[in-house]
GROMACS .gro file of C-alpha atoms in nm:
model
  100
    1MET     CA    1  15.174   8.703  19.395
    2SER     CA    2  15.076   8.458  19.200
    3LYS     CA    3  14.777   8.254  19.243
    4SER     CA    4  15.006   7.945  19.310
    5SER     CA    5  15.165   8.138  19.601
    6ARG     CA    6  14.941   8.338  19.782
    7PRO     CA    7  14.810   8.395  20.166
    8HIS     CA    8  14.680   8.166  20.323
    9GLY     CA    9  14.386   8.332  20.488
   10ASP     CA   10  14.310   8.461  20.104
   11ALA     CA   11  14.333   8.143  19.980
   12VAL     CA   12  14.043   8.000  20.268
   13VAL     CA   13  13.810   8.378  20.223
   14GLU     CA   14  13.787   8.276  19.816
   15LEU     CA   15  13.686   7.885  19.856
   16LEU     CA   16  13.426   8.015  20.198
   17HIS     CA   17  13.318   8.246  19.896
   18GLU     CA   18  13.277   8.046  19.641
   19ASP     CA   19  13.157   7.725  19.861
   20PRO     CA   20  12.919   7.930  20.106
   21ALA     CA   21  12.867   7.577  20.265
   22PHE     CA   22  13.222   7.506  20.330
   23ALA     CA   23  13.192   7.780  20.655
   24ASP     CA   24  12.992   7.505  20.832
   25GLU     CA   25  13.304   7.305  20.861
   26TYR     CA   26  13.555   7.527  20.865
   27LEU     CA   27  13.367   7.708  21.180
   28SER     CA   28  13.284   7.350  21.358
   29ALA     CA   29  13.676   7.285  21.338
   30ALA     CA   30  13.773   7.619  21.472
   31LEU     CA   31  13.507   7.514  21.786
   32ASP     CA   32  13.647   7.184  21.811
   33GLU     CA   33  14.053   7.312  21.796
   34ILE     CA   34  13.957   7.598  22.074
   35ASN     CA   35  14.145   7.469  22.328
   36GLN     CA   36  14.449   7.373  22.199
   37PRO     CA   37  14.740   7.643  22.195
   38GLY     CA   38  14.608   7.899  21.993
   39GLY     CA   39  14.248   7.771  21.952
   40ARG     CA   40  14.125   8.128  22.025
   41GLU     CA   41  14.311   8.313  21.767
   42ALA     CA   42  14.266   8.019  21.500
   43LEU     CA   43  13.815   8.081  21.612
   44LEU     CA   44  13.836   8.459  21.533
   45ALA     CA   45  14.016   8.396  21.222
   46ALA     CA   46  13.767   8.154  21.117
   47LEU     CA   47  13.516   8.393  21.226
   48ARG     CA   48  13.745   8.694  21.014
   49HIS     CA   49  13.729   8.489  20.727
   50ILE     CA   50  13.349   8.370  20.716
   51ALA     CA   51  13.292   8.750  20.727
   52GLU     CA   52  13.558   8.862  20.423
   53ALA     CA   53  13.421   8.576  20.250
   54GLN     CA   54  13.061   8.677  20.268
   55GLY     CA   55  13.160   9.135  20.268
   56MET     CA   56  13.274   9.259  20.573
   57THR     CA   57  13.037   9.574  20.557
   58ALA     CA   58  12.795   9.341  20.499
   59VAL     CA   59  12.812   9.096  20.826
   60ALA     CA   60  12.909   9.406  21.017
   61GLU     CA   61  12.574   9.575  20.936
   62ARG     CA   62  12.328   9.225  20.969
   63ALA     CA   63  12.574   9.200  21.294
   64GLY     CA   64  12.426   9.548  21.422
   65ILE     CA   65  12.805   9.656  21.478
   66PRO     CA   66  13.055   9.879  21.329
   67ARG     CA   67  13.258   9.749  21.051
   68GLU     CA   68  13.596   9.882  21.252
   69SER     CA   69  13.462   9.686  21.581
   70LEU     CA   70  13.407   9.430  21.361
   71TYR     CA   71  13.762   9.379  21.199
   72ARG     CA   72  13.899   9.473  21.569
   73ALA     CA   73  13.660   9.198  21.764
   74LEU     CA   74  13.743   8.946  21.497
   75SER     CA   75  14.188   9.056  21.479
   76THR     CA   76  14.453   8.804  21.642
   77LYS     CA   77  14.405   9.023  21.919
   78GLY     CA   78  14.061   9.060  21.951
   79ASN     CA   79  13.857   8.979  22.244
   80PRO     CA   80  13.554   9.023  22.132
   81THR     CA   81  13.182   8.973  22.419
   82ILE     CA   82  12.983   8.690  22.365
   83LYS     CA   83  12.709   8.916  22.209
   84THR     CA   84  12.978   9.057  21.954
   85LEU     CA   85  13.040   8.648  21.887
   86LEU     CA   86  12.705   8.524  21.840
   87ALA     CA   87  12.627   8.868  21.634
   88VAL     CA   88  12.863   8.765  21.414
   89VAL     CA   89  12.752   8.357  21.352
   90ASP     CA   90  12.364   8.463  21.344
   91ALA     CA   91  12.511   8.782  21.089
   92ALA     CA   92  12.709   8.494  20.855
   93GLY     CA   93  12.432   8.287  20.872
   94LEU     CA   94  12.548   8.004  21.087
   95LYS     CA   95  12.424   7.878  21.418
   96LEU     CA   96  12.671   7.681  21.693
   97SER     CA   97  12.568   7.407  21.867
   98VAL     CA   98  12.669   7.206  22.142
   99HIS     CA   99  12.740   6.823  22.171
  100ARG     CA  100  12.866   6.556  22.315
   0.00000   0.00000   0.00000
């Protein structure tokens, strides 16, 4: 596949790797859309992309989760516990916030 035609996820992971600050905006946008159709899956994809950009093994280690479990939790059919979700967010160096 040429660089001009590659999977969207690969392009996003590359952007996140090149500009780690982009993760803040990317995750925030996914959270804003959580109640929309497909929003839950989009949030899991965003977290997966962020973890892949930082290295899935490194994020799994920092989160205290086996790598295979992290892949499963962040898959499109994943159903992570709040504990796993918060551990991944923290391991990625991010914080969740609530606002009106």
